[in-house]
Coordinates of C-alpha atoms and ligand atoms in Angstrom, one line a residue:
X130 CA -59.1 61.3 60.2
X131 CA -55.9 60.5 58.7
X132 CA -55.3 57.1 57.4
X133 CA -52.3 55.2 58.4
X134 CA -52.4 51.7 57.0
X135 CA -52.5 52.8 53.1
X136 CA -49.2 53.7 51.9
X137 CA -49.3 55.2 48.9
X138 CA -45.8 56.6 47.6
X139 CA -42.2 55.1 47.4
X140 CA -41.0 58.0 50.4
X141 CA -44.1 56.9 52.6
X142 CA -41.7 53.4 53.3
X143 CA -39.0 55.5 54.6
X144 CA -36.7 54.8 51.2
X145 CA -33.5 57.3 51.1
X146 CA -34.2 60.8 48.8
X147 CA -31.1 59.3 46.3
X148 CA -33.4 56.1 45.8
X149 CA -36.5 58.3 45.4
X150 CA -35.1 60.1 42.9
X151 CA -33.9 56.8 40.7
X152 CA -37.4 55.4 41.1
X153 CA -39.3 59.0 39.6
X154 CA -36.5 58.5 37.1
X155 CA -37.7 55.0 35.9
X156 CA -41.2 56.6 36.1
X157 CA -42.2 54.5 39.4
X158 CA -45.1 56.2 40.9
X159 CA -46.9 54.2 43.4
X160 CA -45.2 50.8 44.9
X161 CA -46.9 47.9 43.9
X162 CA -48.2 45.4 46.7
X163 CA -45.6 43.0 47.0
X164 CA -43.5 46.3 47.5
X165 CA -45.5 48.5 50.1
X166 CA -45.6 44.8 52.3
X167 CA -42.2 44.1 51.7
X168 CA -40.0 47.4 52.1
X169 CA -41.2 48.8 55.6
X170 CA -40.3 45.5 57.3
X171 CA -36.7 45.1 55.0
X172 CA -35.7 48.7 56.2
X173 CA -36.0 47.4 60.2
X174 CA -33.9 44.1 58.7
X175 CA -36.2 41.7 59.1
X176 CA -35.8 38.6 56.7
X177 CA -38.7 37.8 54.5
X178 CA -40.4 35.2 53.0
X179 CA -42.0 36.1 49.7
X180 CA -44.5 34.3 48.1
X181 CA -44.8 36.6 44.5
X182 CA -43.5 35.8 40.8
X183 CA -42.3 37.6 38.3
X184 CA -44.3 40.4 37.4
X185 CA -44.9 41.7 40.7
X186 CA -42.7 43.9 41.2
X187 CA -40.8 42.1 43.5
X188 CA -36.9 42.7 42.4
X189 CA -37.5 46.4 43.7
X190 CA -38.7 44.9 46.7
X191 CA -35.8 43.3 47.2
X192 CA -33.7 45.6 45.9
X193 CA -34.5 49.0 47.4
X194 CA -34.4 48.3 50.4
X195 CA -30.4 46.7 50.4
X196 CA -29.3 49.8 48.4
X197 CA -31.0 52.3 51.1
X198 CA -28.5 49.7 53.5
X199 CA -25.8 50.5 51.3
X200 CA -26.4 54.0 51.3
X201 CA -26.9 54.3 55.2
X202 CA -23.9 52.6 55.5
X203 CA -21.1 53.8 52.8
X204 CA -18.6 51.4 53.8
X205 CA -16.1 50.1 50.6
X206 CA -16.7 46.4 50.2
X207 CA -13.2 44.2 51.4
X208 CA -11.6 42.8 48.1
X209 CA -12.9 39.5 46.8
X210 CA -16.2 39.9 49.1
X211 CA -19.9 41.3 48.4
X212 CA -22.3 42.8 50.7
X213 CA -25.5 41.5 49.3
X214 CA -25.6 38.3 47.7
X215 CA -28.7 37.6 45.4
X216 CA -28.8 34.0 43.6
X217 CA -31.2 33.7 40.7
X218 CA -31.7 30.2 39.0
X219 CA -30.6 31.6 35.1
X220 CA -28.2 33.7 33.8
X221 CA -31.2 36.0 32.0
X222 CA -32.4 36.6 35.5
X223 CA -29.5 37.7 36.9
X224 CA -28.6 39.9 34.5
X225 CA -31.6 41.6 35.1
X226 CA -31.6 41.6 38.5
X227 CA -28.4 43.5 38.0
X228 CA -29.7 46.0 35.4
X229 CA -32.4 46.4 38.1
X230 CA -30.0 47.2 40.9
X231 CA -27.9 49.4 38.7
X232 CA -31.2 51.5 37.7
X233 CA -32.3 52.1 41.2
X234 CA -28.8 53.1 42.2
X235 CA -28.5 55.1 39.2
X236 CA -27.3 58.6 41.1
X237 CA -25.3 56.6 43.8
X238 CA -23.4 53.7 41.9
X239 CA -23.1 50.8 44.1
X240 CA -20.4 48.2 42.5
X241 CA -22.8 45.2 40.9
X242 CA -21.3 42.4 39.8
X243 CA -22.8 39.0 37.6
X244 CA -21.5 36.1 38.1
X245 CA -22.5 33.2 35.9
X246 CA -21.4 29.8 34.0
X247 CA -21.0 29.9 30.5
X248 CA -18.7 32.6 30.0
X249 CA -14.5 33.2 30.6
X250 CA -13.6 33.4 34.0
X251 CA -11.0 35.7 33.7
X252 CA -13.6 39.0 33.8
X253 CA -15.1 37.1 36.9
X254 CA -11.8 36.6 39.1
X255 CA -11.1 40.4 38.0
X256 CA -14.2 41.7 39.4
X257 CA -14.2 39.6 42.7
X258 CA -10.6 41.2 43.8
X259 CA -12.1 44.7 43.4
X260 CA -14.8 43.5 45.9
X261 CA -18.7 44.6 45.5
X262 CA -21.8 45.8 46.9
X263 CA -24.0 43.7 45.2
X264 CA -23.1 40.5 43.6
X265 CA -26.1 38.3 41.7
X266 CA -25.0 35.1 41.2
X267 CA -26.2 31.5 39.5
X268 CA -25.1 28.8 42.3
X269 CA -22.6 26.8 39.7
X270 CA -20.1 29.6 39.3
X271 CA -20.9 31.2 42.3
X272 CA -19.5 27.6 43.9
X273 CA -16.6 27.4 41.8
X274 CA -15.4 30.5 42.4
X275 CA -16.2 29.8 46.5
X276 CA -14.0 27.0 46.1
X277 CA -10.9 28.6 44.5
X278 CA -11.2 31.3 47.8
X279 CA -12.1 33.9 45.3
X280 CA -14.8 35.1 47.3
X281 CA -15.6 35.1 50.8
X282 CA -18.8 35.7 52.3
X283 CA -17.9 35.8 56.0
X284 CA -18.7 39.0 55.7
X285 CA -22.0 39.0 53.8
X286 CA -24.9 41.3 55.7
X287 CA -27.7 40.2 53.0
X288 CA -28.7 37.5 51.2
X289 CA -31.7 36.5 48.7
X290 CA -32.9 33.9 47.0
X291 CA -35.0 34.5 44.1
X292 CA -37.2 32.0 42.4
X293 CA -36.2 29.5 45.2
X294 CA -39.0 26.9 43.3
X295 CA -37.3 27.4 40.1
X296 CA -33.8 26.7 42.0
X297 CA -35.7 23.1 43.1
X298 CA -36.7 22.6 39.4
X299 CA -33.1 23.1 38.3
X300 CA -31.7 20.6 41.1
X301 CA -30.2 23.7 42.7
X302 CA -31.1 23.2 46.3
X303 CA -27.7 21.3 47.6
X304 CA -26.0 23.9 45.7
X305 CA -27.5 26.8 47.7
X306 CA -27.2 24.8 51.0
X307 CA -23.6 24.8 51.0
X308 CA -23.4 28.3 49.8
X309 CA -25.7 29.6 52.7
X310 CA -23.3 27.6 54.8
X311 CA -20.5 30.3 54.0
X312 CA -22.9 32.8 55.2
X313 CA -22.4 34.6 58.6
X314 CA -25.0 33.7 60.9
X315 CA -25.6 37.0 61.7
X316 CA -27.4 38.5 58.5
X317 CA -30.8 39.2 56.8
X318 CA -32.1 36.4 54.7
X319 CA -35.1 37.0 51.8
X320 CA -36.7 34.1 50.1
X321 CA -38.8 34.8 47.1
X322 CA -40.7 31.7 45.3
X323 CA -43.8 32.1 43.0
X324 CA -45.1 28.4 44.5
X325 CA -44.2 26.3 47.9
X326 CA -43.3 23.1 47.6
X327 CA -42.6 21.4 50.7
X328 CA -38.8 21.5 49.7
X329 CA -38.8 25.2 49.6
X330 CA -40.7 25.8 52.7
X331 CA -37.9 23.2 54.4
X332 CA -35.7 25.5 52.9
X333 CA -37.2 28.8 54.1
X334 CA -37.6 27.3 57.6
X335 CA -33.4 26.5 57.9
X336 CA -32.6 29.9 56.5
X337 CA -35.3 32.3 57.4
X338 CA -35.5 33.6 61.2
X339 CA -38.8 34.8 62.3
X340 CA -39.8 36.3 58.5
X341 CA -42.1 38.4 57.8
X342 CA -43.9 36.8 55.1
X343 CA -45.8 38.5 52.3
X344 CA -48.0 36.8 49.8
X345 CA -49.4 38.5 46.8
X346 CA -51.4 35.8 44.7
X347 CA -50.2 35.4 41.6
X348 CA -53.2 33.7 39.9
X349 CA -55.8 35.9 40.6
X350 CA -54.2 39.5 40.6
X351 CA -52.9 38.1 37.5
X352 CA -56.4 36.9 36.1
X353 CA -57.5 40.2 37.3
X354 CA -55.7 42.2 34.8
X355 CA -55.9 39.4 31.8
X356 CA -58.7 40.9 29.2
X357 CA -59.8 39.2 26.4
X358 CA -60.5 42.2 24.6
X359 CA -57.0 43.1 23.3
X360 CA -56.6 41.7 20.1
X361 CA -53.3 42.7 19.3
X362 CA -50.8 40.8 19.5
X363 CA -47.7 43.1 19.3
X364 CA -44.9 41.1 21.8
X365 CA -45.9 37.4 22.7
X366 CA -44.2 34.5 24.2
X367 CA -45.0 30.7 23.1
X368 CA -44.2 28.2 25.5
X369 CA -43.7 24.9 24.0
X370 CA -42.4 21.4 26.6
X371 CA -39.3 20.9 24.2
X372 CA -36.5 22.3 22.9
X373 CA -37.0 20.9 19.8
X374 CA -40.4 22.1 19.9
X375 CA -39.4 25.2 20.6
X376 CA -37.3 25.3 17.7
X377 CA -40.2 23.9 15.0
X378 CA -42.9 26.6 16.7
X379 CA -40.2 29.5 15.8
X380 CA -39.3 28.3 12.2
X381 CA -43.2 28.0 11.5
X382 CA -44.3 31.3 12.7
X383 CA -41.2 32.4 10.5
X384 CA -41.9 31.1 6.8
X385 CA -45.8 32.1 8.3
X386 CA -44.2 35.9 7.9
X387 CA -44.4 36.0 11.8
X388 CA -41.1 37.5 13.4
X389 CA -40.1 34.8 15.9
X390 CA -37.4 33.5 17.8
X391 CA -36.6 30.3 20.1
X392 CA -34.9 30.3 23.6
X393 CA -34.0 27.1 25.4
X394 CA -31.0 25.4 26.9
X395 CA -29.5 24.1 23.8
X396 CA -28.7 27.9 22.6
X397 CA -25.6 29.4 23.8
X398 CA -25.5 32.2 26.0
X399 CA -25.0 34.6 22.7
X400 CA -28.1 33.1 21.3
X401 CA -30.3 33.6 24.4
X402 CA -29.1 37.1 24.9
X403 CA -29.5 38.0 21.2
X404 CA -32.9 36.4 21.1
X405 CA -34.1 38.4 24.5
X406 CA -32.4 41.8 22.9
X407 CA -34.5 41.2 19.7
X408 CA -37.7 40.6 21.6
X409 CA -37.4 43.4 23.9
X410 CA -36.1 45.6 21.4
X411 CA -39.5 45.1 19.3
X412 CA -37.2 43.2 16.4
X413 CA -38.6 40.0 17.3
X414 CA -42.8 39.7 17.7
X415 CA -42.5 36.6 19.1
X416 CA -40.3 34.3 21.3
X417 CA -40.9 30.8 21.8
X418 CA -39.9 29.3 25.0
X419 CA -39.5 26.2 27.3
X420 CA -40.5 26.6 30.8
X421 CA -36.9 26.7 32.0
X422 CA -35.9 29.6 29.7
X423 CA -38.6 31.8 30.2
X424 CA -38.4 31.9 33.6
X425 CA -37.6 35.3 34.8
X426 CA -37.5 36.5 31.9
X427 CA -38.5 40.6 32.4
X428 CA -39.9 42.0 29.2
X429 CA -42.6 44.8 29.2
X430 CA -45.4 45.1 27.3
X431 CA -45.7 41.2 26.6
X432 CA -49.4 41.1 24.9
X433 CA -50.3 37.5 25.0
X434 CA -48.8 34.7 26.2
X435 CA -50.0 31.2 24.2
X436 CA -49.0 27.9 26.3
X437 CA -48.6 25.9 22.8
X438 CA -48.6 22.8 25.2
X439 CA -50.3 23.1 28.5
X440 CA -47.3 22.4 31.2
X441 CA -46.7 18.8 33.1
X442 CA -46.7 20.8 36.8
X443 CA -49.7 23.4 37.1
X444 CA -47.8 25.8 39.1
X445 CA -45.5 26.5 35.7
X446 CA -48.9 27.8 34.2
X447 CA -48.6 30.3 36.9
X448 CA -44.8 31.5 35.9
X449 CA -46.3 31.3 32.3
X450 CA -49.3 33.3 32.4
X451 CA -46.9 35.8 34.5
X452 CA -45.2 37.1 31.4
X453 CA -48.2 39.3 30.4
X454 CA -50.2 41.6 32.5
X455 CA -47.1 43.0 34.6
X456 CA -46.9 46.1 36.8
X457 CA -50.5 46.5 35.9
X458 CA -50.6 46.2 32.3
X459 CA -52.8 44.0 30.6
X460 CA -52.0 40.9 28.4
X461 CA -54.3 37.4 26.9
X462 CA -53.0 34.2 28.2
X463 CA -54.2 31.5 25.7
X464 CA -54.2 27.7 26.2
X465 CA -53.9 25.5 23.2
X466 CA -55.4 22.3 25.0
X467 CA -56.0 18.8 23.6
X468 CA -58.5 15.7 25.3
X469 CA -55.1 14.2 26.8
X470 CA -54.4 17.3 28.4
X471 CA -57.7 17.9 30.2
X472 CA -56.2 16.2 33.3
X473 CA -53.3 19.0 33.4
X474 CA -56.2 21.7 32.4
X475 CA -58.3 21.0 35.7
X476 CA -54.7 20.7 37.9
X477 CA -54.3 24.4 36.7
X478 CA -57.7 25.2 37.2
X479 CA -57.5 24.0 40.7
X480 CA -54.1 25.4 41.6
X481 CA -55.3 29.3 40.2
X482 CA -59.1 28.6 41.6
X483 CA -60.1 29.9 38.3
X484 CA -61.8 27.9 35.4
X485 CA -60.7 28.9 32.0
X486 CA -62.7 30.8 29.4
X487 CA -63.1 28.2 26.6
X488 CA -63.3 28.3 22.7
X489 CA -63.7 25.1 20.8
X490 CA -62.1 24.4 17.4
X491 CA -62.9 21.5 15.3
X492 CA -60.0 19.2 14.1
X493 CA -60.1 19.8 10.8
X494 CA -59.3 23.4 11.3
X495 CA -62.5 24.9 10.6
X496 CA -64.1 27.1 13.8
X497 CA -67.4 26.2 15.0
X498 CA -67.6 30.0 15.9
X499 CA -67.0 32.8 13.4
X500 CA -63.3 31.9 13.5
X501 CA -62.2 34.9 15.5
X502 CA -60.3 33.8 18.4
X503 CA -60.1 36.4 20.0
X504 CA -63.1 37.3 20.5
X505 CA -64.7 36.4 24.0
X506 CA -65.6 32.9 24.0
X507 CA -68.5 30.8 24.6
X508 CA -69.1 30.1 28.2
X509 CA -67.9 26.2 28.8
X510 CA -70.9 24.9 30.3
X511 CA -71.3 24.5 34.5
X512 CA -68.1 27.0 34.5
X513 CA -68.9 29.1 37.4
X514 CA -65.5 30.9 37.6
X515 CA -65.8 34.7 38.0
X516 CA -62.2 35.4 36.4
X517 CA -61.4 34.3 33.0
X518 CA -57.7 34.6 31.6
X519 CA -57.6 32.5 28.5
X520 CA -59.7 30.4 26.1
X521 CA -58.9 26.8 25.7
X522 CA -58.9 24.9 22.0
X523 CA -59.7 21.0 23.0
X524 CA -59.1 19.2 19.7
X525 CA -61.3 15.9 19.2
X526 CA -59.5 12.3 20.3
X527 CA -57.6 11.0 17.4
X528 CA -57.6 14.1 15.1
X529 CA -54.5 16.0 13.8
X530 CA -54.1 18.6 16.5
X531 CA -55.2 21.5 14.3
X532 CA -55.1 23.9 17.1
X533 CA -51.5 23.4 17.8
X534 CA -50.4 24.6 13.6
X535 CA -48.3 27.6 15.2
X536 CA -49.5 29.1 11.8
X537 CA -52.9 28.6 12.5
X538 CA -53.0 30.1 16.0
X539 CA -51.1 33.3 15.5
X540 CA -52.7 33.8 11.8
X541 CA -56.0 33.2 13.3
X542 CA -55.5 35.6 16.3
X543 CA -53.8 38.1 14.2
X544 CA -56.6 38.1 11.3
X545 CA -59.7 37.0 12.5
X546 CA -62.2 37.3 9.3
X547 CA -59.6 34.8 7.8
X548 CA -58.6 32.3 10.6
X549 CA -60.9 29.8 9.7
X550 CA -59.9 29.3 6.2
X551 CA -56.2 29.2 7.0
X552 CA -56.9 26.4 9.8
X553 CA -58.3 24.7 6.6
X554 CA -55.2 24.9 5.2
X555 CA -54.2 20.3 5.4
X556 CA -50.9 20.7 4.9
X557 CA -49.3 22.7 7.2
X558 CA -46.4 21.0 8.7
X559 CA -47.1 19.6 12.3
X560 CA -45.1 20.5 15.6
Ligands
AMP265 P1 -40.4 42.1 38.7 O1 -41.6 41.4 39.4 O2 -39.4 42.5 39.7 O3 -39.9 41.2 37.6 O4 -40.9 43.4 38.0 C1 -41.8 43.5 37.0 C2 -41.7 44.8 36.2 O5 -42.4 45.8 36.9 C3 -40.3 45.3 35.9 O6 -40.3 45.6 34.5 C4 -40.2 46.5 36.8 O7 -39.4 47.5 36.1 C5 -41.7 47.0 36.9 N1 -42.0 47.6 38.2 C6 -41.6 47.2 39.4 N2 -42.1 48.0 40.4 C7 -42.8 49.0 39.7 C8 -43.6 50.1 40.2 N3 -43.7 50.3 41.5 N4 -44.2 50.8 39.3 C9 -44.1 50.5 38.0 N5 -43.4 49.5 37.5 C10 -42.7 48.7 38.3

């Protein structure tokens, strides 16, 4: 008997030969499952709520499926218009949504354009006359630019919204509104959002008509593919809550002899670009990053991912955690997690349904295990949790937080037989 429901390669959902052949090219084999949900019900133009994160796979999801439009349908686009409009919440993302878009429609070369704040407008207006196929936008520009009538998108046949939670966060929502309003009626709308707060889901019901709506759950396919075995830490992202933070972690893992590298909203565009170039190249081991930052960021091969600070709103523990263990890799998510955190630790656990693998660390910096922290860690007792994705450091009430010495985590995770004694180590400056 043949089996029909299981699709199993990028031609089984009915993508064009020119697309197959950019896919074997980036050395896509199978489609991942936000992909084999998404792409079958795209190709008939259905619009689509997606509940996935970064890491999923889901900017081919999106995007295959509006090139094989673009193919099927060779028309030149009208100057100062786009056919497919995709708005990402930061500039880092919509560069590489557009790198993304550029790779998949590497042997037909659709006209993909960026438009975001922080750089000359001149380039922008230039671009917008020629017309494109794909624009990928950040709302600000994308709204000045409606308003000086140097784009139009009465025309538009697709749009999507990526990261529509992250959008929210960056009080982008009355910005997208009255860009949707431009919109024709008549088109094919696709929502992605890693989480669904009742804003988004407001959101999704004005612009979405009868979606299909695919769901691939971050937390535990995610957990799935975390192992606690890899002690390597080759390419890691630090989250830190502030800027400033962000900035202490980097220079600290720096005079530790630790390549690192900070990435927030206080660094110029330059900056952030050079920093994510540095990282991605291999230059830079690790990058530190606030929540808003990091998000979308698309690196490969990200090893661990250390949430100096637990986050204020669970659901950015998923985004976090997201950064390692993508297309099927495997990565460490570790928690560095003090008593007046333990609220925020049990939101997370709740949100992911998963209770996190715990190591302890006294406050004065010496381990009460062998001082490997990497090593799998002592059940936390009544933990029933089948997957594990992280250990946890609590520090006592009232103690210098030992655990959160940048130093001291990455030196203790990168040599073991020695953590312990460099967590003795009193004065190490504090973040
Ligand atoms: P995304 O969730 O879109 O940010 O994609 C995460 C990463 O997975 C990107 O680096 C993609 O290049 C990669 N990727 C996406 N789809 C596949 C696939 N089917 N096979 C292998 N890698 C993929």
């Amino acid at each position: 008997m043949k089996a029909t429901t299981e699709v199993m390669t990028f031609s089984d959902l009915g993508l064009n030969e020119i697309l197959l052949r950019a896919l074997e090219r980036e050395g896509y084999t199978t489609p991942t499952p936000v992909q084999s949900q998404a792409i079958p019900a795209l190709l008939q133009g259905r619009d689509l709520l997606g509940v996935a994160q970064t890491g999923t796979g889901k900017t081919a999801a999106f995007a295959l499926p509006i090139l094989h439009r673009l193919l099927a349908d060779k028309r030149r686009p009208a100057p100062n218009t786009a056919r497919a409009l995709i708005l990402a919440p930061t500039r880092e993302l919509a560069a590489q949504i557009a790198d993304s878009f550029r790779s998949y429609g590497h042997f037909f070369r659709p006209s993909v354009g960026v438009i975001v704040g922080g750089v000359s407008h001149r380039p922008q207006n230039e671009m917008l006359a020629r017309g494109l196929d794909v624009l990928v936008a950040t709302p600000g520009r994308l709204l000045d630019h409606l308003g000086s009538g140097r784009l139009k998108l009465g025309t538009t046949e697709v749009l999507v919204l990526d990261e529509a939670d992250h959008m929210l966060d960056l009080g982008f929502i009355v910005p997208i509104r009255q860009i949707v309003a431009k919109l024709p009626k008549q088109r094919q709308t696709l929502l992605f959002s890693a989480t669904m707060p009742r804003e988004i889901s407001a959101l999704a019901d004005d612009m979405l008509r009868d979606p299909t709506k695919v769901s691939v759950t971050p937390a535990a396919t995610t957990a799935e593919r975390v192992s606690l075995n890899d002690r390597e830490i080759s390419r890691a992202i630090v989250f830190t809550r502030t800027k400033r933070g962000a900035d202490r972690v980097a220079q600290h893992l720096e005079s530790a002899g630790v390549g690192a590298d900070a990435i927030h909203g206080n660094k110029s565009q330059s900056q952030r670009l050079r920093a994510l170039d540095g990282f991605r190249k291999g230059r830079t081991r690790v990058l530190v990053a606030t929540d808003i930052a990091a998000r979308g960021i698309d690196v490969d091969g990200v090893t661990h991912v250390v949430n100096f600070e637990l986050p204020e709103v669970a659901e950015a523990y998923v985004h976090r955690i997201g950064r390692t263990a993508r297309a099927g890799a495997t990565g460490q998510a570790i928690s560095l997690c003090d008593n007046g955190e333990r609220p925020l630790l049990r939101a997370i656990e709740k949100l992911t349904r998963q209770t996190l693998e715990f190591t302890d660390r006294r406050a004065d910096g010496a381990r009460q295990d062998d001082g490997d922290s990497a090593r799998p860690a002592p059940k936390r007792p009544n933990s029933p949790s089948p997957h594990r994705n992280g250990a946890q450091y609590p520090r006592r009430e009232g103690q210098r937080p030992a655990a959160k010495r940048p130093g001291a985590a990455f030196n203790g995770q990168k040599r073991p037989a020695n953590g312990g004694a460099r967590h003795k180590q009193a004065n190490r400056p504090q973040v």
